[in-house]
Short mmCIF file of C-alpha atoms and ligand atoms in Angstrom, two decimals:
data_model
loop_
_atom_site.label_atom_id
_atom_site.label_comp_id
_atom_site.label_asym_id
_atom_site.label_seq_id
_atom_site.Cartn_x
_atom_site.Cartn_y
_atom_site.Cartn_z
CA UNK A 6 101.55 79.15 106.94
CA UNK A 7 105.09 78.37 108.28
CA UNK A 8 106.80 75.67 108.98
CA UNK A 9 110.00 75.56 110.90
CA UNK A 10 112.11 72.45 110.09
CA UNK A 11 113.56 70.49 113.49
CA UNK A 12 117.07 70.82 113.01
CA UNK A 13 117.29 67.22 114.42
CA UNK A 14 115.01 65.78 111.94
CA UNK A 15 115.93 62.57 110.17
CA UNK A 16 116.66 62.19 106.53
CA UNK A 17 113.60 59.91 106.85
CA UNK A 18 111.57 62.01 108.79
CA UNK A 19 112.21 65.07 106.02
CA UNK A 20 111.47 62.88 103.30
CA UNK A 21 107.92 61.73 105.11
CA UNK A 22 107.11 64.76 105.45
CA UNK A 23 107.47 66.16 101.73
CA UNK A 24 106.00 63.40 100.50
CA UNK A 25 102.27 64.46 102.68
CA UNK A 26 103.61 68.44 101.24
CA UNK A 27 103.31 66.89 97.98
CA UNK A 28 100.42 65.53 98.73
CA UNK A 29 98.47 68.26 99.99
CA UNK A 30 99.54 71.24 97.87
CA UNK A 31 99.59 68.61 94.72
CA UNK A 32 102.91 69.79 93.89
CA UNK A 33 104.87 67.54 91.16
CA UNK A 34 108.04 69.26 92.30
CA UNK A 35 109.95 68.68 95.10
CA UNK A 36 109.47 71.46 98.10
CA UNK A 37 111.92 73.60 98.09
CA UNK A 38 112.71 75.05 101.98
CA UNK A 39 114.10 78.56 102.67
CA UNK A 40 117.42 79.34 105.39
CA UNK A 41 116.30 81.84 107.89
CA UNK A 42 119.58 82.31 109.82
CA UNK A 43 119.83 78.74 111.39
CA UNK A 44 116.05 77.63 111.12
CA UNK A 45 115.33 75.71 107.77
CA UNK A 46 111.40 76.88 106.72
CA UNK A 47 108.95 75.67 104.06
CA UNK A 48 106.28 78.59 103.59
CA UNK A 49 102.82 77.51 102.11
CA UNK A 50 99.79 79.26 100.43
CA UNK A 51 97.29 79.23 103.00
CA UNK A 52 94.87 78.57 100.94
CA UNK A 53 95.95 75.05 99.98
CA UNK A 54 95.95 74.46 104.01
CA UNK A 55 92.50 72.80 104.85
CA UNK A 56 92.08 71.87 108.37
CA UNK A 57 92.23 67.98 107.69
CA UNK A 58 95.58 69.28 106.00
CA UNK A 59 97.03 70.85 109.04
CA UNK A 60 95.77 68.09 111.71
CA UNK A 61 98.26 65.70 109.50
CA UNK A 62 101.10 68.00 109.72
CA UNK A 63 100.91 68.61 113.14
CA UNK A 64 101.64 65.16 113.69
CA UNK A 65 104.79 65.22 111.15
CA UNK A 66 107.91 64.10 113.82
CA UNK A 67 110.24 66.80 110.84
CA UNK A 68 108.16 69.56 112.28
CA UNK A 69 109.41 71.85 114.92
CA UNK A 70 106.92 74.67 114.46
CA UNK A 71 103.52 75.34 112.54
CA UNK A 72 102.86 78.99 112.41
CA UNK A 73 99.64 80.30 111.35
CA UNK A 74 100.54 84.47 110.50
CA UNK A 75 97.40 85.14 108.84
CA UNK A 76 98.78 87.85 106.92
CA UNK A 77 99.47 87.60 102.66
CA UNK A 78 103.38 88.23 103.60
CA UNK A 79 104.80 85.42 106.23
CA UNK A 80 108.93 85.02 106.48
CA UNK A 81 108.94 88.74 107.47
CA UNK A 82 106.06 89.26 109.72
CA UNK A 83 106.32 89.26 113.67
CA UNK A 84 104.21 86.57 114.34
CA UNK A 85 106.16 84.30 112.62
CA UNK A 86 109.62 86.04 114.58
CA UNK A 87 108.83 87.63 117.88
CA UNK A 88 112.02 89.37 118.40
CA UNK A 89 113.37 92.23 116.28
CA UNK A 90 115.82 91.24 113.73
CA UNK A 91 119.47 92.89 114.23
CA UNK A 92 121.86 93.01 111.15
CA UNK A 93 125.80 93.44 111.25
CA UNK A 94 126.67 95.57 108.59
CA UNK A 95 130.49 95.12 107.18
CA UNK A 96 133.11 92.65 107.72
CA UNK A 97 135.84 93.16 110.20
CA UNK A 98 138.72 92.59 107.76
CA UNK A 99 137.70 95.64 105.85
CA UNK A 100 135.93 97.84 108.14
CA UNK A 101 134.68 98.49 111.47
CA UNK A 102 131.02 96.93 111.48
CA UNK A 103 128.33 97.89 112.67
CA UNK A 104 124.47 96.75 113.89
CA UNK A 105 120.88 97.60 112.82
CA UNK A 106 118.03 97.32 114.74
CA UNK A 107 119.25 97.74 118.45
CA UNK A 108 118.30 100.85 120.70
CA UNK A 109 121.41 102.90 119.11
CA UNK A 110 120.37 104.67 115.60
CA UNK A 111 122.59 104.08 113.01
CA UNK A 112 123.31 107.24 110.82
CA UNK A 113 124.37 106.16 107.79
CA UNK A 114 125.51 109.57 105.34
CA UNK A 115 127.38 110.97 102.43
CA UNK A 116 126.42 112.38 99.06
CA UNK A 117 123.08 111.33 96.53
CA UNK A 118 125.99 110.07 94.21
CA UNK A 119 129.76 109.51 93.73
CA UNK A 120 130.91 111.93 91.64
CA UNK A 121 134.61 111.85 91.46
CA UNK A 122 137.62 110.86 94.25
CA UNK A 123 137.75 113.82 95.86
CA UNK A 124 134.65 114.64 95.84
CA UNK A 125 134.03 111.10 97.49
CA UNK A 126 136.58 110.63 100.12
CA UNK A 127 136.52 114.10 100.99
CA UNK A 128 132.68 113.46 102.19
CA UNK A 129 134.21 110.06 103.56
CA UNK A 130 136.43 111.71 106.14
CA UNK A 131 133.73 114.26 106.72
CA UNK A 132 131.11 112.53 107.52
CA UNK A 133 132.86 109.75 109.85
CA UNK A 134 134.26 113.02 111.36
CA UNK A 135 130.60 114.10 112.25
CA UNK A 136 129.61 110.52 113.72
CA UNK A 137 128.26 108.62 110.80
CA UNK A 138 128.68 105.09 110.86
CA UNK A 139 127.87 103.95 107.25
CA UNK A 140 128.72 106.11 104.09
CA UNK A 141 126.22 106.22 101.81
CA UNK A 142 127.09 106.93 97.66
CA UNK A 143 125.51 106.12 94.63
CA UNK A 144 127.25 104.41 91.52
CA UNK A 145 124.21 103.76 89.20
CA UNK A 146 121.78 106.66 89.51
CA UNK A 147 118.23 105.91 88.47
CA UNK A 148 117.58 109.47 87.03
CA UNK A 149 114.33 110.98 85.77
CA UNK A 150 116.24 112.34 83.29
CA UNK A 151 118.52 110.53 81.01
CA UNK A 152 119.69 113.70 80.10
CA UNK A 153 121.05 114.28 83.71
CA UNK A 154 124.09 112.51 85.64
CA UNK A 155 123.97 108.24 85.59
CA UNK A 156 126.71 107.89 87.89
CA UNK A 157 130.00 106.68 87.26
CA UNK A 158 129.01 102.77 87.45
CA UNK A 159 131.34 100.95 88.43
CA UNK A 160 134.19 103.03 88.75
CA UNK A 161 132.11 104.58 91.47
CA UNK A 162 131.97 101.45 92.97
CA UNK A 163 135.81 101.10 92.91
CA UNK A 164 135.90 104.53 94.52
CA UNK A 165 133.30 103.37 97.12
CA UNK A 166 135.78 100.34 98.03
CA UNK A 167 138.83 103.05 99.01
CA UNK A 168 136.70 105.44 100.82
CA UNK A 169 135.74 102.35 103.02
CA UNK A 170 139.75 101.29 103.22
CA UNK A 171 140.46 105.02 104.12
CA UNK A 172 137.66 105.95 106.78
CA UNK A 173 137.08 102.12 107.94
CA UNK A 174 133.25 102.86 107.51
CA UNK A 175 130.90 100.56 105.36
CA UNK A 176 129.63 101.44 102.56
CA UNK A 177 125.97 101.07 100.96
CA UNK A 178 125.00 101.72 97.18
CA UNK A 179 122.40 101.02 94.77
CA UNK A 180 121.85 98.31 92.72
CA UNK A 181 119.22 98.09 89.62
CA UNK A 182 119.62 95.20 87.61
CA UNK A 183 119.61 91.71 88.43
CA UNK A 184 122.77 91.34 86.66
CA UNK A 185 124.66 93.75 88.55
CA UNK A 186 124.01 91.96 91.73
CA UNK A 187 126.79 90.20 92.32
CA UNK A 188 129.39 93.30 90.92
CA UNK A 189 127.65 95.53 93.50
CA UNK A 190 128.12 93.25 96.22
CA UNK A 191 131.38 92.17 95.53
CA UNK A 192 132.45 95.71 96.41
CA UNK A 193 129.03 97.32 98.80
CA UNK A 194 128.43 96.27 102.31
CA UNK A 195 124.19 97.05 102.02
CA UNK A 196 123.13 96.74 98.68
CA UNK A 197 120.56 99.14 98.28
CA UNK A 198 117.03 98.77 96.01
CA UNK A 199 115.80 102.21 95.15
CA UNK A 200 112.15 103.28 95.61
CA UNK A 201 111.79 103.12 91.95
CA UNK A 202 112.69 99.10 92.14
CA UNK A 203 110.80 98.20 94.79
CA UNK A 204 108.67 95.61 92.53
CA UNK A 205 111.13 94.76 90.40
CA UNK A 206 110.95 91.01 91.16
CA UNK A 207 114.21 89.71 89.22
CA UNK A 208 116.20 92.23 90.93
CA UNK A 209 114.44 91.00 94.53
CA UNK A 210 115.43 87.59 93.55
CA UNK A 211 118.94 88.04 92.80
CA UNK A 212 119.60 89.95 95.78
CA UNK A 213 117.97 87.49 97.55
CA UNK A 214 119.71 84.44 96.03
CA UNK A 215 123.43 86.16 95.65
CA UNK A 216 126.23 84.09 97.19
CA UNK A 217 127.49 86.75 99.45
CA UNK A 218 123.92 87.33 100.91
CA UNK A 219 124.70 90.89 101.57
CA UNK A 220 121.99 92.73 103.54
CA UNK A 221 119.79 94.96 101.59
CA UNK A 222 117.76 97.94 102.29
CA UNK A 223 114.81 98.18 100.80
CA UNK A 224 113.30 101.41 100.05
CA UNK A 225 109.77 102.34 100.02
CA UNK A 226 108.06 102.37 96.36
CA UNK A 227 106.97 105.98 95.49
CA UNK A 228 103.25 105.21 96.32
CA UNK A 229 103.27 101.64 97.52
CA UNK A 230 101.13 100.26 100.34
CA UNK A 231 102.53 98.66 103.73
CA UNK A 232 101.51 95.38 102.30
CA UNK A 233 103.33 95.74 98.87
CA UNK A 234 106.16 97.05 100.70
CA UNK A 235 106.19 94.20 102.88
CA UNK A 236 105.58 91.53 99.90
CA UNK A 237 108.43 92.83 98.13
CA UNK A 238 110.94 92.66 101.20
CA UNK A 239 109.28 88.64 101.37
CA UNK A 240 110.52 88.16 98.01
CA UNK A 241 114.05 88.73 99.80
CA UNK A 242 113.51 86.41 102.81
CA UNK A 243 111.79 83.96 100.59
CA UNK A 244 114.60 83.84 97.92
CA UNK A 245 117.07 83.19 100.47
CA UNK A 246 118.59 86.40 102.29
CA UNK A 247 117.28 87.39 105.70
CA UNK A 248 118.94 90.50 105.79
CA UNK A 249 116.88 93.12 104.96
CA UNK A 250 116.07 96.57 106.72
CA UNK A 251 112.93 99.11 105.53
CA UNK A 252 113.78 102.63 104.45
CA UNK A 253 111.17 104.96 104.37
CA UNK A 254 111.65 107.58 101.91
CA UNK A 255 108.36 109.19 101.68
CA UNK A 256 105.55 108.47 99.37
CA UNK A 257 104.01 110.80 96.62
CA UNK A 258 101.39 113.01 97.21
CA UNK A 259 99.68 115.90 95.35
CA UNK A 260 101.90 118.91 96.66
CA UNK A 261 104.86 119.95 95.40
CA UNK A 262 106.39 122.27 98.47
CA UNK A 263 107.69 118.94 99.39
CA UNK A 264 109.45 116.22 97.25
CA UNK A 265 107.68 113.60 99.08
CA UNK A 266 105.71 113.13 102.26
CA UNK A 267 107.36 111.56 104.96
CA UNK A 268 105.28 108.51 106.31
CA UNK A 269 106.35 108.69 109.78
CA UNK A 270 103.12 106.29 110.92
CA UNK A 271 104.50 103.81 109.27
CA UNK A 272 107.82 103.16 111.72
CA UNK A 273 106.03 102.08 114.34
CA UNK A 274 103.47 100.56 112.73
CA UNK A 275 106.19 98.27 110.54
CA UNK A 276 107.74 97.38 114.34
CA UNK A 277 104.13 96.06 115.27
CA UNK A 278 103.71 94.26 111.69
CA UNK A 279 107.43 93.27 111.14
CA UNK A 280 110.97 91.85 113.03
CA UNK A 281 112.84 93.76 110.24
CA UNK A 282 114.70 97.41 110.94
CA UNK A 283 113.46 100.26 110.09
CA UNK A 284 115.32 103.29 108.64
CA UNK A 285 113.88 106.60 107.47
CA UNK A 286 115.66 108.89 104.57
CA UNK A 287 114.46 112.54 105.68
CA UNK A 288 116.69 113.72 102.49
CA UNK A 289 114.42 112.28 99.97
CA UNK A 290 111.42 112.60 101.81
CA UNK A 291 111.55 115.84 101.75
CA UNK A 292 113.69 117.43 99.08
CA UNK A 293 114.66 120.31 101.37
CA UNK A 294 117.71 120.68 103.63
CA UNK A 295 116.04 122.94 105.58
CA UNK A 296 113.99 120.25 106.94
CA UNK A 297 116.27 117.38 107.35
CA UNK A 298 117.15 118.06 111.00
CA UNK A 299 113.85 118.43 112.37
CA UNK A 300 112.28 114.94 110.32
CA UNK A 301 115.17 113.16 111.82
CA UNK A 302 114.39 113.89 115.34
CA UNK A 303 110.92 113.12 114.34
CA UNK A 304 112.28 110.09 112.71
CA UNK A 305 114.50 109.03 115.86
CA UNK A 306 111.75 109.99 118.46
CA UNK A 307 108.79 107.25 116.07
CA UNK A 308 111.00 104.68 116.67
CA UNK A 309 113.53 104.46 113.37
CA UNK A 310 116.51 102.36 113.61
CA UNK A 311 118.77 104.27 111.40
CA UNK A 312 118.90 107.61 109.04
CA UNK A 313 120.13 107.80 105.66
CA UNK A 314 121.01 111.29 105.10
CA UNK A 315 122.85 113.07 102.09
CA UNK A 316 125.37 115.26 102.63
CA UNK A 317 127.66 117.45 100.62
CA UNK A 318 130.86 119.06 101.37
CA UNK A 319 129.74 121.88 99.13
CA UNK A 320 125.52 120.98 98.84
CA UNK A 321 125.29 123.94 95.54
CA UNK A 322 127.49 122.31 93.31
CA UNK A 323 126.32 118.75 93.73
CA UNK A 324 125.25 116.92 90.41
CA UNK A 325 122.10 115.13 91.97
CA UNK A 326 119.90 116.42 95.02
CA UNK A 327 121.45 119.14 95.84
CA UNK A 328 118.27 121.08 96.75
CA UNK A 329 118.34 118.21 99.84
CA UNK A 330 122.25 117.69 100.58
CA UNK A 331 123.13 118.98 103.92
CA UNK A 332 126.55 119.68 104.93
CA UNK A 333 129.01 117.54 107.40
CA UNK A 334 128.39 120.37 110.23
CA UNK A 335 124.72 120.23 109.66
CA UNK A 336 125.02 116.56 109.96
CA UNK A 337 127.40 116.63 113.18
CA UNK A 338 124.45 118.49 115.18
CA UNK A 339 121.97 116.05 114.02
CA UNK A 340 124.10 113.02 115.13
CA UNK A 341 124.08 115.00 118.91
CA UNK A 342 120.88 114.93 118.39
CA UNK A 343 120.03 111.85 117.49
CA UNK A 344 122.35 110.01 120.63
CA UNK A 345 120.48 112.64 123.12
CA UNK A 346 117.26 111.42 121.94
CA UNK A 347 117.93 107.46 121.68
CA UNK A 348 119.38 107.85 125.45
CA UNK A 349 116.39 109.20 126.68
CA UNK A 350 114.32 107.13 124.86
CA UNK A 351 115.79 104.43 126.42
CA UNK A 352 115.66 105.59 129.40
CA UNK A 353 112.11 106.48 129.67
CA UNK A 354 111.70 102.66 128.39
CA UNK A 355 113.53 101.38 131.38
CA UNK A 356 111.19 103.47 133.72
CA UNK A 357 108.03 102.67 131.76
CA UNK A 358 109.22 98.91 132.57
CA UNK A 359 109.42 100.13 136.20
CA UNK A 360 106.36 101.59 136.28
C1 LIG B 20 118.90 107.39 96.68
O1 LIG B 20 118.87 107.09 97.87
O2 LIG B 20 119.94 107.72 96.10
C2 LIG B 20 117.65 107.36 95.88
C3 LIG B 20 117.65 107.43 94.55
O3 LIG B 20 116.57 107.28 96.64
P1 LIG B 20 115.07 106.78 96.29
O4 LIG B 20 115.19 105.44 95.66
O5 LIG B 20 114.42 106.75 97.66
O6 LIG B 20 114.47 107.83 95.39
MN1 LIG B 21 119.46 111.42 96.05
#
């Protein structure tokens, strides 16, 4: 159960009411209440919530909304937020920002991981050339190997910070330690928690709690369930950052002609369940560049907000995920594309509304 704060309430009228919170959950501590954008929220286990409980808090003067969701995640689900949650990526003093979640895909590109200046702001220039909005780049590679590349840390990060000054795009990278939090977002406009994180709960918290409350896309664990998925993304909301988008990535499955299997069921499904965007990685779902362009226009066409795509000014000689790197041509056509099919999505939306 939710409930939504009035913003008008009293200092008297706050304190009634976490004395009866006390009360009812038997809490020694005092409630702690969560931002969500301009609404102040206290979430509760539902079962502690007995109907005697919720009879006295609907007469609690503090209280602007009760929401029963019904569902073991809360902050994040739709009931609790009817309307879809849109998040500006970037600050205007250092790039040219952009939104997620509206009727225009965002393509966000460039390669698995930074691998030197050139390399990087050569891909910059490229893929801003072909229409991307966001450049993508990892610093701290969470390899199978550790025998294979890492990532150059934070120099990569540093690099990551000029190709935005040069190309005015934003720039999203992976972070996977709690401790790196703040270093990553000090210098990344989307902090990005890999598939392989996805239930790492210190490094939910921190990018929840960080001071800079930088949005953060949250990738799909390699075999985790809507629900877990879900949870972990409440850990962010819950902690303190609203700013979270979905990225489906695939999910493991028992053959290997594909890296992954795309879980395209799940996009529209997550717009019935959630308000948060929803972005689909055809690169890593797939493992094969061959089969990029056709999973994003699948991708576009179920309803994703976004694409996270690698790409590779020369896809052979790339240290990580090469096998899936497209190059910035391949990734011009698929931008077409992408507009062609948003437009007349949203056009058959406006005549569906006729009709
Ligand atoms: C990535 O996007 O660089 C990555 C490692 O992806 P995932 O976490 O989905 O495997
Ligand atoms: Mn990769």
């Amino acid at each position: 159960m939710i409930i939504t704060i009035r913003s008008q309430a009293t200092s008297e009228e706050r304190a009634q009411l976490m004395a009866l919170l006390c009360r009812i959950t038997g809490s020694q501590h005092p409630i702690t209440t969560t931002k969500m954008g301009r609404r102040e929220v206290i979430v509760l286990d539902d079962n502690r919530i007995d109907a005697q409980a919720q009879d006295a808090l609907s007469q609690q003067s503090a209280i602007d909304r009760l929401t029963n969701v019904k569902t073991p995640y809360q902050l994040v689900s739709r009931v609790f937020q009817a309307e879809s949650t849109n998040i500006v990526i970037g600050n205007a003093h250092t790039c040219n920002p952009v939104t997620i979640g509206g009727a225009v895909p965002v393509i966000i590109a460039g390669p698995c991981a930074v691998e030197d200046r050139e390399q990087l702001l050569t891909t910059a220039h490229a893929v801003k050339q072909a229409g991307a909005q966001i450049l993508r780049g990892g610093a701290f590679k969470p390899r199978t190997s550790p025998y294979q590349f890492q990532g150059l840390g934070v120099e990569g990060l540093h690099l990551l910070a000029e190709a935005r000054e040069a190309t005015g795009l934003p720039v999203i990278t992976e972070v996977m330690e709690p401790n790196l939090v703040d270093t990553v977002a000090e210098h990344a406009d989307i902090l990005q928690i890999g598939s392989r994180n996805m239930q790492n709960f210190p490094l939910l918290l921190a990018a929840g709690r960080h001071s800079r409350k930088r949005p953060v896309m949250l990738k799909r664990g390699l075999s985790a369930t809507i629900d877990e998925w879900l949870l972990a993304a409440e850990y962010i909301l819950a902690a303190g950052n609203p700013n979270v988008i979905l990225c489906e990535r695939g999910i493991r499955s028992y053959d290997p002609q594909t890296r992954n299997v795309l879980d395209l069921s799940c996009v529209p499904l997550l717009h019935e369940l959630t308000h948060l965007p929803i972005v689909v990685d055809p690169s890593h779902a797939t493992g094969r560049r061959e089969l990029v362009p056709t999973m994003s226009r699948a991708s576009i066409a179920a309803g994703a907000q976004g694409l996270i795509i690698e790409v590779h000014p020369d896809p052979n000689v790339a240290l990580c995920d090469g096998r899936q790197s497209i190059t910035p041509e391949q990734l011009q056509k698929i931008v077409r594309e992408t507009r062609v099919l948003a437009r007349m999505m949203s056009d058959e939306g406006s005549l569906s509304h006729v009709a």
